[in-house]
Coordinates of C-alpha atoms in Angstrom, one line a residue:
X1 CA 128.0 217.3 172.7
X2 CA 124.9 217.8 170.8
X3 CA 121.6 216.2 172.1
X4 CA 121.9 213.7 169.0
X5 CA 125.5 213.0 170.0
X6 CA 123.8 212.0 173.4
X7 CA 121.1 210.2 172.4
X8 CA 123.5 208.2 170.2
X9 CA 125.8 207.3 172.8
X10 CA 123.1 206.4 175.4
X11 CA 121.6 204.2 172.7
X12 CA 124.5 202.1 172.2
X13 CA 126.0 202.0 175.5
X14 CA 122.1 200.7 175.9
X15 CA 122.6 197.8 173.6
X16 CA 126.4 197.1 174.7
X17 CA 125.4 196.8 178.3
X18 CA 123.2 193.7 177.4
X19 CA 125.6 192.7 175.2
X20 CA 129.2 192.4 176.9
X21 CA 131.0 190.5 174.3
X22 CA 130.2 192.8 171.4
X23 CA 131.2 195.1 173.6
X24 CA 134.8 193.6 173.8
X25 CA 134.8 192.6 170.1
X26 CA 134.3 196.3 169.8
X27 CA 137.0 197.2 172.3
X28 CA 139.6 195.3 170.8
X29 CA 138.5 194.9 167.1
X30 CA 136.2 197.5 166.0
X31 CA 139.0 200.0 165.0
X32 CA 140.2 197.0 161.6
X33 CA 138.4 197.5 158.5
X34 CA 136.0 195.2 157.3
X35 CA 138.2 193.7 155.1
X36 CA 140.8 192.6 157.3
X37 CA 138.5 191.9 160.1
X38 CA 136.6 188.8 157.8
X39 CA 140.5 187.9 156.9
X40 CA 140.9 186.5 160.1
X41 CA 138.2 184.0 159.9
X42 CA 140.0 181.8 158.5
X43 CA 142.5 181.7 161.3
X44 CA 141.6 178.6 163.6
X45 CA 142.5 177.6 166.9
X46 CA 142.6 173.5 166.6
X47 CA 143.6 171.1 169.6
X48 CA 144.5 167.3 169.0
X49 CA 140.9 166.2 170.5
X50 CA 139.5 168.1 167.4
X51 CA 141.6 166.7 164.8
X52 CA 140.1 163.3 166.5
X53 CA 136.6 164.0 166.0
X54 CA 136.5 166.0 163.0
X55 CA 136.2 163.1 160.7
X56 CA 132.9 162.2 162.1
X57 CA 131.5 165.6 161.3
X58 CA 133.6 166.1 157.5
X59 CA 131.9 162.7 156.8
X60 CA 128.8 163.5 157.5
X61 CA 129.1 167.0 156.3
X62 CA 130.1 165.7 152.6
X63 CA 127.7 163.5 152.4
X64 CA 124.8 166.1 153.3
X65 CA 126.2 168.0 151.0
X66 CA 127.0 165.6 148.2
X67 CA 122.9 164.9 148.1
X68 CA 122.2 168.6 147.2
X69 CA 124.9 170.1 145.2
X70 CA 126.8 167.0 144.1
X71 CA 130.0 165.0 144.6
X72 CA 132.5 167.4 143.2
X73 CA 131.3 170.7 145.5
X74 CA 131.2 168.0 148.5
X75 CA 134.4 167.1 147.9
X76 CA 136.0 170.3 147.2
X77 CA 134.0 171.9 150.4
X78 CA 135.0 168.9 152.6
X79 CA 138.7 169.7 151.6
X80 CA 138.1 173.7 152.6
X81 CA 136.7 172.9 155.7
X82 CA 139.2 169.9 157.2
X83 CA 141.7 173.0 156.5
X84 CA 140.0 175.9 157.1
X85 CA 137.5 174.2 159.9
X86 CA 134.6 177.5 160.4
X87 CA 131.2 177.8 158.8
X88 CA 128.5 180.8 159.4
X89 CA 125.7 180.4 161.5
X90 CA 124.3 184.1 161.2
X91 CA 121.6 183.4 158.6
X92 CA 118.2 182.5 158.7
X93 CA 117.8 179.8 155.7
X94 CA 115.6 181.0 152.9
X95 CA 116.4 182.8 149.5
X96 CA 119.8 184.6 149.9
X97 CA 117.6 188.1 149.7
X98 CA 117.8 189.9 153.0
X99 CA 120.3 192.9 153.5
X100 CA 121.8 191.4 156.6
X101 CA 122.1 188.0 155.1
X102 CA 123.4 189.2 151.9
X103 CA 125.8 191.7 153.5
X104 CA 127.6 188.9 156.2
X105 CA 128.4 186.3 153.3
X106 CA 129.6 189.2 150.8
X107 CA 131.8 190.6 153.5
X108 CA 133.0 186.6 154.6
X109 CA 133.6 185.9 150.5
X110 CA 135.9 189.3 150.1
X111 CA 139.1 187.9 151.4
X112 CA 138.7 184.4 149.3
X113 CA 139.4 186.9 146.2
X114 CA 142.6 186.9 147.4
X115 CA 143.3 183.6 146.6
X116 CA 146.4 182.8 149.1
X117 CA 144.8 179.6 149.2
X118 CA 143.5 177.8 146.1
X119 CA 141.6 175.5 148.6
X120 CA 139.9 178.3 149.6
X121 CA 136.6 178.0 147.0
X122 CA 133.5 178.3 149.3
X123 CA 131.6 179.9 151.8
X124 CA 130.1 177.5 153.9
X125 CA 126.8 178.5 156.0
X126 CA 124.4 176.6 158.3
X127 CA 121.9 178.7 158.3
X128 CA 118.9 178.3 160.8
X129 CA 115.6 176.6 159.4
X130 CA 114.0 176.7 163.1
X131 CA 112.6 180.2 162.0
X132 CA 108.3 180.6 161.0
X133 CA 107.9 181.5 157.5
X134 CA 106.7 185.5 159.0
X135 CA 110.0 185.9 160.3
X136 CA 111.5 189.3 159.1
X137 CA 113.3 188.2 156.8
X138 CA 111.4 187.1 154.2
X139 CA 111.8 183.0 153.9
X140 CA 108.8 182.7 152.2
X141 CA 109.9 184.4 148.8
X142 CA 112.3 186.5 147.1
X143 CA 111.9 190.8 147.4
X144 CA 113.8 193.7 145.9
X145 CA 113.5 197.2 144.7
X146 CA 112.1 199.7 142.1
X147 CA 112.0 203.6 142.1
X148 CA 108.4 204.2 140.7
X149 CA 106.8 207.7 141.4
X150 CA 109.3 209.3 142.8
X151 CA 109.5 206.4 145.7
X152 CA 111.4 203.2 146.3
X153 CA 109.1 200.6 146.4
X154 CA 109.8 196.9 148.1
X155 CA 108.7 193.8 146.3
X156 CA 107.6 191.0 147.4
X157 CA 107.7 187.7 145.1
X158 CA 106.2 184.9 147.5
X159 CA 106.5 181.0 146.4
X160 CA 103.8 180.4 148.8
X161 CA 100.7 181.9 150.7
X162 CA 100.2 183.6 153.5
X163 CA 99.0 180.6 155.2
X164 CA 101.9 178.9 155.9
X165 CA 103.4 181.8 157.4
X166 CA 102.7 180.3 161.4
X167 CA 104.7 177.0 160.6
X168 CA 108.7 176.4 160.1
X169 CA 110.8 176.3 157.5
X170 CA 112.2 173.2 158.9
X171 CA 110.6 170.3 157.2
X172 CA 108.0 172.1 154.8
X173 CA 107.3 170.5 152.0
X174 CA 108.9 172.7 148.4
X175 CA 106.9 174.7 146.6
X176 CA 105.8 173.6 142.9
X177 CA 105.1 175.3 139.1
X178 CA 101.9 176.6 140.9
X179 CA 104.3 178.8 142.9
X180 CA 106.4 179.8 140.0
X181 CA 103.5 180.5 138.0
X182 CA 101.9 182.9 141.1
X183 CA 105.2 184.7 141.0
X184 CA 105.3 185.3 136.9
X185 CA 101.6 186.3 137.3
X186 CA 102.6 189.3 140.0
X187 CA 105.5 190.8 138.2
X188 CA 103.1 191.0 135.1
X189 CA 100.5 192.6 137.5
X190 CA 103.4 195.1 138.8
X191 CA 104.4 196.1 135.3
X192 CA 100.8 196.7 133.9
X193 CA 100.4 199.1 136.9
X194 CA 103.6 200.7 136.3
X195 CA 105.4 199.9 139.9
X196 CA 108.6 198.1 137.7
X197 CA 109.6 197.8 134.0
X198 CA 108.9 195.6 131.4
X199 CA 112.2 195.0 131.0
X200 CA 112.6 194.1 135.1
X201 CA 109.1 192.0 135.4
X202 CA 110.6 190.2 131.9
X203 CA 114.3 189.7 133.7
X204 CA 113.4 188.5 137.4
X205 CA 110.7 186.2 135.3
X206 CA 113.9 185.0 133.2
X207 CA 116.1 184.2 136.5
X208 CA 112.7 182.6 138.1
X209 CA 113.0 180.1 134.8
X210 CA 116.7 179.8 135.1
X211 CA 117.1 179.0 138.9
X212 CA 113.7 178.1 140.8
X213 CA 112.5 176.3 137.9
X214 CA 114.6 173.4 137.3
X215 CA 113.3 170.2 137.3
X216 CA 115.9 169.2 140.0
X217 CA 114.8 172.1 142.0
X218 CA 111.1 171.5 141.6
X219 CA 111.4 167.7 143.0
X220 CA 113.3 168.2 145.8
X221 CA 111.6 166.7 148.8
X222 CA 111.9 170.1 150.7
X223 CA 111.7 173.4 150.5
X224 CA 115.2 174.0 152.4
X225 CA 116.8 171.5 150.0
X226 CA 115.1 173.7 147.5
X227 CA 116.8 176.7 149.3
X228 CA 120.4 175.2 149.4
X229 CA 120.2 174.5 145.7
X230 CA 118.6 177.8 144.1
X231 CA 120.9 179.9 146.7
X232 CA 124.2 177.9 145.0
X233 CA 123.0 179.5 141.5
X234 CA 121.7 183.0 143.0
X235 CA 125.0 183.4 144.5
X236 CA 126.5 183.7 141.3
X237 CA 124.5 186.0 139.7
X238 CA 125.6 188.4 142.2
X239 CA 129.1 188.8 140.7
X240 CA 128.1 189.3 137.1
X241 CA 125.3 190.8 137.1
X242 CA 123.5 191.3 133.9
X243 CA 126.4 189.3 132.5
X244 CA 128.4 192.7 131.8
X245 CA 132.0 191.8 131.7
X246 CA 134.6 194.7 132.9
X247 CA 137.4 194.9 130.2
X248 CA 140.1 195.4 133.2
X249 CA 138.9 192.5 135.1
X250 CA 137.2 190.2 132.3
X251 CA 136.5 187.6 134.4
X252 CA 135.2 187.0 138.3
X253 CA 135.9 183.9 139.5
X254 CA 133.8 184.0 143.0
X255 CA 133.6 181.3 145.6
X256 CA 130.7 178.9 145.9
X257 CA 127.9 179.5 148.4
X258 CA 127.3 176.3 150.2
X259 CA 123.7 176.7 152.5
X260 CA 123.1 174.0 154.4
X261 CA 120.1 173.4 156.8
X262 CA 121.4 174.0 160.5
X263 CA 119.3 172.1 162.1
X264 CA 118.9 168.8 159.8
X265 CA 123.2 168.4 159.8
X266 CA 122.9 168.7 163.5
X267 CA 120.1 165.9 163.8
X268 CA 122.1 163.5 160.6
X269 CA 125.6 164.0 163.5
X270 CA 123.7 162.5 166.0
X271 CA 122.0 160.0 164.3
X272 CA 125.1 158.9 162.4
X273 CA 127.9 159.2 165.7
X274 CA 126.0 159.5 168.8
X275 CA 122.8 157.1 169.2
X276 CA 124.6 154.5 170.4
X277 CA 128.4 155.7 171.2
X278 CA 129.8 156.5 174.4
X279 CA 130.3 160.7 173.6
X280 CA 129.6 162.9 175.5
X281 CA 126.4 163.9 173.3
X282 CA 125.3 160.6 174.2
X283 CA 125.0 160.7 177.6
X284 CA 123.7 164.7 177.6
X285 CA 120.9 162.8 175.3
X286 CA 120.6 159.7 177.8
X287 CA 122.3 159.9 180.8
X288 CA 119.8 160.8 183.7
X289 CA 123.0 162.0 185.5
X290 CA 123.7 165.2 183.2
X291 CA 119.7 166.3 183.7
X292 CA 120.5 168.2 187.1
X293 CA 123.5 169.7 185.4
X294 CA 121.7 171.4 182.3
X295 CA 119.1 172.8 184.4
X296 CA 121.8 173.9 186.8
X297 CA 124.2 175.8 183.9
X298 CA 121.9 176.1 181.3
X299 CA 118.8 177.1 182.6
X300 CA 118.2 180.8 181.6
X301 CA 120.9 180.9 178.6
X302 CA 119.3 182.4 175.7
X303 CA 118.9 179.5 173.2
X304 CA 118.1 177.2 175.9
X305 CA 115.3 177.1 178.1
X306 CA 113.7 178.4 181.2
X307 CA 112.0 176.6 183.4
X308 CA 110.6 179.7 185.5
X309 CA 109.7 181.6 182.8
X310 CA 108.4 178.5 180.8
X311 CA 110.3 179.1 177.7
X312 CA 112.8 177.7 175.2
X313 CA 112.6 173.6 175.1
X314 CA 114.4 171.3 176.7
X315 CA 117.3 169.6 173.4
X316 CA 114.4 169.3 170.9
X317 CA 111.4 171.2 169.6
X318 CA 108.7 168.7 168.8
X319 CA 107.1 169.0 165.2
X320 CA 104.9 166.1 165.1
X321 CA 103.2 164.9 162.2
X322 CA 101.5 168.1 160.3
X323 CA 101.6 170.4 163.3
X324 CA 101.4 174.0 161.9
X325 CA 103.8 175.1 164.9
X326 CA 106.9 173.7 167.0
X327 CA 106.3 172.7 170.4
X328 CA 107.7 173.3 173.7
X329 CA 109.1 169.7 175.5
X330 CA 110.3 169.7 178.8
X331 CA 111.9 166.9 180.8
X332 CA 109.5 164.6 182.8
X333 CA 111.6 161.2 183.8
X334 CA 113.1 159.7 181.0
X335 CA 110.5 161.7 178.1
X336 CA 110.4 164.6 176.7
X337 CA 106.5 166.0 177.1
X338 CA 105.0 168.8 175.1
X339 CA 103.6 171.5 177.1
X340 CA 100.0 169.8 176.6
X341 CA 101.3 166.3 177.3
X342 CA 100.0 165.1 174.0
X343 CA 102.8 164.5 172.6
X344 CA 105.7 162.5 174.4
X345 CA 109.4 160.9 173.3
X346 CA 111.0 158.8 174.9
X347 CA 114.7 159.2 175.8
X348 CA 116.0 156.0 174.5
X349 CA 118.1 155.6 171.4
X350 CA 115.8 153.5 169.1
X351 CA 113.1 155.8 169.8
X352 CA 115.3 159.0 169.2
X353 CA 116.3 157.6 166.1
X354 CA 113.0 156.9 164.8
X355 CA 111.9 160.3 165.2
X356 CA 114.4 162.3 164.2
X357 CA 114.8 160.2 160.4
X358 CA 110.4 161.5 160.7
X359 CA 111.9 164.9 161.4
X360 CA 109.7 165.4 163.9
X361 CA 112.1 166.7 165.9
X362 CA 114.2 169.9 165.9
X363 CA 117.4 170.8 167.9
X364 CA 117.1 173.6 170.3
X365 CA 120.0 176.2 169.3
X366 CA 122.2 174.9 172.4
X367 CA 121.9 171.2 171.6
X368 CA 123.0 172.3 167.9
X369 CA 126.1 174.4 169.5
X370 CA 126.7 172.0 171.9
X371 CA 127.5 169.9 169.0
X372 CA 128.7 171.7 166.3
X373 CA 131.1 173.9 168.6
X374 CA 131.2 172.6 172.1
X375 CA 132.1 168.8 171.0
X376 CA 133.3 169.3 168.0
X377 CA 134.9 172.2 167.8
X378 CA 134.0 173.8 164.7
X379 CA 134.4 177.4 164.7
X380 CA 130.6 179.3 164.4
X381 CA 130.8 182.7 162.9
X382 CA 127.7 185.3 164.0
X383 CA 125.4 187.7 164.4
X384 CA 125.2 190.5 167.3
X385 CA 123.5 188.1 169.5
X386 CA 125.1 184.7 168.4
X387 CA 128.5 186.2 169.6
X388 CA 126.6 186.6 173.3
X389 CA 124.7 183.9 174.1
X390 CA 127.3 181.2 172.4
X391 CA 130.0 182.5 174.6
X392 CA 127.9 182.0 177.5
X393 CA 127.4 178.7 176.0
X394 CA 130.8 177.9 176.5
X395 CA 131.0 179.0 179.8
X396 CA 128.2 176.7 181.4
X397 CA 129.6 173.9 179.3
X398 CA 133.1 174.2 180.7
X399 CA 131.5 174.5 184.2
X400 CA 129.2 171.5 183.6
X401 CA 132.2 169.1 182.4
X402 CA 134.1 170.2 184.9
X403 CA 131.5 168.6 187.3
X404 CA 131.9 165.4 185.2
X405 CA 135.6 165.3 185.1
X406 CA 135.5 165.2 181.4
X407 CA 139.0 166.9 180.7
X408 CA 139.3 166.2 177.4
X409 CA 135.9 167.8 176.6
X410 CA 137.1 170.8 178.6
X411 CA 140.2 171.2 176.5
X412 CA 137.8 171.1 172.9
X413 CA 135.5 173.9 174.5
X414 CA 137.9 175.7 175.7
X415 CA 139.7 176.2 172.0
X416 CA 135.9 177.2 170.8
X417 CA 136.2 180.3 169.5
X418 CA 132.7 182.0 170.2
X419 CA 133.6 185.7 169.2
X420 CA 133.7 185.9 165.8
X421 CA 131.0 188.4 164.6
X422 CA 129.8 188.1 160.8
X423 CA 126.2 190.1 160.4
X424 CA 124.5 192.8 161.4
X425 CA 126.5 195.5 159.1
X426 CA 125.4 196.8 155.5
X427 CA 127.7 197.8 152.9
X428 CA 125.7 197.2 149.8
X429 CA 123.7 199.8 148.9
X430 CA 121.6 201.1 146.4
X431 CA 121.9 204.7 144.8
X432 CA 118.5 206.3 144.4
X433 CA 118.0 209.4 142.4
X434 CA 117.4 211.8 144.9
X435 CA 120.8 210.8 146.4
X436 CA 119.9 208.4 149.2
X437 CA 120.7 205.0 150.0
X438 CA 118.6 201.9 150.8
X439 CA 119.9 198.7 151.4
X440 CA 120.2 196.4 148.2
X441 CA 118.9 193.0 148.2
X442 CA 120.1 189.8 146.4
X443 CA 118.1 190.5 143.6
X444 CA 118.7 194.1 143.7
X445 CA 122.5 193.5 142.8
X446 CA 121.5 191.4 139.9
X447 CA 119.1 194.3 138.8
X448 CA 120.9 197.3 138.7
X449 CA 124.3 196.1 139.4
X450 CA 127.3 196.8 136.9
X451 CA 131.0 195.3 136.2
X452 CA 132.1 197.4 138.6
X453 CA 129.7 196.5 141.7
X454 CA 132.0 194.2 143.1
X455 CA 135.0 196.5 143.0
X456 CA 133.3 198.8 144.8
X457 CA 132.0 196.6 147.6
X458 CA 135.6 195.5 147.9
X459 CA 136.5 198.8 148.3
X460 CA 134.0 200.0 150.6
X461 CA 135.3 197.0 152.8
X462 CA 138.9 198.4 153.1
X463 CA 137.7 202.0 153.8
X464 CA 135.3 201.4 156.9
X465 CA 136.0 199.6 159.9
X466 CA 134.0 197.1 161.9
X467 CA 132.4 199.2 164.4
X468 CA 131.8 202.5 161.6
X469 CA 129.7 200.1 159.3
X470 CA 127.9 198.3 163.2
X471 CA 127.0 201.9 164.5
X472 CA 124.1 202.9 162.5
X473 CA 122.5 199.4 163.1
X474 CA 122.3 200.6 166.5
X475 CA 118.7 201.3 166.6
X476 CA 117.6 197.9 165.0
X477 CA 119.7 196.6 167.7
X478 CA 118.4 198.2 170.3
X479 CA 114.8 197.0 168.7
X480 CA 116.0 193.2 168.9
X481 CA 117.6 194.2 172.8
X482 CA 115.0 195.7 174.7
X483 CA 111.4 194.4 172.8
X484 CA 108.3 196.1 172.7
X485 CA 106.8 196.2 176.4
X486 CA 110.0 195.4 178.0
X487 CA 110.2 197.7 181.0
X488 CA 113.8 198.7 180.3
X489 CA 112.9 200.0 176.6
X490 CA 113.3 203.8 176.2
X491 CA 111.4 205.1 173.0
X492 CA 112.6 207.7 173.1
X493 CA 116.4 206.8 172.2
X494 CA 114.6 205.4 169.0
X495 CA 113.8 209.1 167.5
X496 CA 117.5 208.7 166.3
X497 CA 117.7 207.3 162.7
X498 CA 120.4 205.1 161.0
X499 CA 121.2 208.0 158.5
X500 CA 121.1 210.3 161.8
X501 CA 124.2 208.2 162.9
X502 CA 125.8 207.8 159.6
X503 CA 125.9 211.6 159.6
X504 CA 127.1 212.3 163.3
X505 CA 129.8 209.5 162.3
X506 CA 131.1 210.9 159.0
X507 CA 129.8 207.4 157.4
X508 CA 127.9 208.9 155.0
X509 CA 131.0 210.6 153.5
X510 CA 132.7 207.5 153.2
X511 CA 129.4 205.0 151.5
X512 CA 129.1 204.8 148.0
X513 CA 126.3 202.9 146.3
X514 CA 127.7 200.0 144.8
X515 CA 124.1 199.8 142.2
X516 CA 122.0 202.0 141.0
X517 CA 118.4 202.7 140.0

């Protein structure tokens, strides 16, 4: 074994030992392709007590959905999802731009091609909004790619400035014409100094006009309403790009993107079904009886909260006001207390009503999985992590009903299916000149893509299996896995490279660019 071999292998038996059940997904799945693997998503494990509840969540769910994208695609998504009853929760919610993003809900859309369903029209993803606006992944704007000077260059196209990048997406207000306007002024700038085309500053201006521009768009009370509506239009783009049309396949019929706010649904099921019901949400929410139990099963899960370690927040994130940043709350009698005491809720359901229609406050990622899969059963697709920590979940749940006596919320949780990895693999890629690859983002595909992009996704989806295309994400992995200044970090396993692994692996022979410079 060569000393790259090793250092491979050490690097992901690294990241697997912190992560069991992607280490069992691997074991038992990793060897299907891609395409097959995201086939069985759509197989769903439903008990009688979830046929029960699911009514109150479809309700909700098409009327959410129904305010942003109309009647017809609520109805038609509603009708998917009462049949087909999963959703994604990998993404971070923001312009459908980012490689992983891009990547999870291409692969997810492949099989719908298929059409062994009619029914079978969207994509469906609550993606997270409890994410600042300098997370990685770029919520803030749109990026993609030139080849200038002999280099690829990354682009950014920002709606807003730099400034907001401490606070949310949840909540923030949407951006206006002065943010379209700052965006046609850059690509002008980019052009004059020769870092893109004419011809690509005047087509990104042209989709800027087309999509982010609307009137509709522009006086949407929020930026992630804004979000769910431009990423419905974007989406499509992405199958036809540059409106070519491929004489042996004249016409692409893709599936809809439906991106929905995580965390606002969540809040809208609780407010609609929960304030004043006797469900087991309720009492979680009210009942000073389950407050020993939380911190007794949930205490330390990732997504939760730690009370030693004085992180997390205990159901909700407080977001008072125009606070810049979330804050901590923590359980003090029958309040929940930000970490300064300034601001305080009180656990009642008039009050917790009140507050949540301010949106001033956001579900912690357990309360929101606690819901969405725990009570009602909803099957979550997600990323490396998601597949961890929401099995885990499960477990303490179980364990906490169990204390309870509440059998019939045993027998929903125990149908949840928590292993069900979408994320965290790249397919689409960009051919440069030099023959290398980089990742192609959302706009990338509508750049440089051809009539035969999709074809060859497709195709790249059937030749390489799960855990080919989750090996050279490895180091990025082991990035998220063992942070900067974490005492169990090696550096030194991080000399390896993604196209180091794609080589040792034999990937490299099998990727082919699906765009081009």
């Amino acid at each position: 074994m060569s000393s790259l071999d090793e250092t491979f292998q050490r690097l992901k038996n690294a990241v697997l030992d912190k992560k069991p059940v992607l280490k069992e997904i691997l074991v038992k799945r990793g060897g299907k392709n891609l395409y097959e693997y995201a086939k069985d998503y759509i197989d769903v494990n439903l008990v009688p007590p979830v046929h029960e509840r699911e009514d109150e969540l479809l309700s909700t769910f098409e009327r959410e959905v129904g305010k942003r994208l109309g009647t017809q695609v609520a109805k038609e998504a509603t009708d998917q999802l009462r049949k087909y009853y999963y959703v994604s929760t990998a993404d971070h919610h923001g312009p459908l731009c980012h490689p992983f993003f891009l990547n999870s809900n291409l692969i997810a859309s492949a099989p719908l091609f298929e059409k062994q369903d009619p029914i079978l029209k969207n994509v469906i993803v609550l993606a997270c909004a409890n994410i600042s606006f300098d997370n990685s992944s770029f919520p803030r704007g749109l990026f993609f790619h030139s080849y200038a000077n002999g280099q690829v260059e990354r682009h950014e196209l920002p709606f807003f400035p730099r400034s907001v990048r401490p606070r949310p997406v949840y909540k923030y207000g949407p951006y206006g014409m002065d943010g379209i306007d700052k965006i046609k002024k850059l690509l002008i700038e980019k052009a004059k100094e020769g870092h893109i085309t004419q011809k690509q500053s005047e087509n990104i201006s042209s989709l800027i006009d087309e999509i982010y521009a609307k009137p509709d768009v522009l006086n949407c009370s929020t930026f992630s309403d804004q979000v769910t509506k431009t990423n419905f239009e974007l989406w499509q783009k992405f199958f036809n790009p540059g409106k070519n049309c491929n004489p042996q396949n004249p016409h692409i019929d893709p599936p809809n993107l439906i991106y929905l706010e995580q965390e606002t649904f969540v809040n809208q099921l609780i407010i609609d079904h929960h304030l004043n019901s006797d469900t087991t949400i309720n009492h979680i929410l009210f009942d000073k009886a389950y407050n020993p139990l939380m911190e007794q099963y949930f205490d330390g899960v990732t997504g939760g909260f730690s009370l030693e370690k004085k992180i997390g927040t205990y159901l909700f994130w407080g977001l008072p006001g125009n606070s810049k940043y979330r804050l901590q709350m923590m359980k003090e009698g029958n309040f929940l207390v930000s970490s300064d005491g300034a601001y305080r809720v009180e656990l009642t359901p008039d009050c917790l009503r009140e507050k949540l229609e301010k949106q001033e406050l956001i579900p912690s990622t357990l309360l929101s999985f606690i819901v969405l899969a725990f009570y009602y059963g909803l099957k979550l697709l997600g990323g490396f992590s998601q597949v961890n920590y929401l099995t885990f979940m499960k477990n303490s749940y179980i364990k906490m009903q169990t204390d309870r006596g509440n059998y019939r919320s045993i027998e929903v949780c125990a149908h949840s299916q928590t292993k069900e990895l979408c994320g965290d693999v790249t397919l689409a890629f960009l051919g440069v000149q030099d023959g290398s690859l980089t990742p192609a983002t959302g706009l990338d595909l509508i750049l440089y893509g051809t009539e035969n992009t999709w074809s060859q996704f497709v195709d790249l989806a059937r030749h390489i299996t799960l855990e080919e295309a989750l090996n050279p994400m490895m180091p990025e992995l082991y990035r998220i896995t063992y942070p900067e200044g974490s005492p169990e970090r090696d550096d030194s396993l991080l000399q390896i490279t993604a196209q180091d692994i794609a080589n040792l692996t034999n990937l490299d022979k099998k990727i082919k660019p699906c765009a081009y410079f």
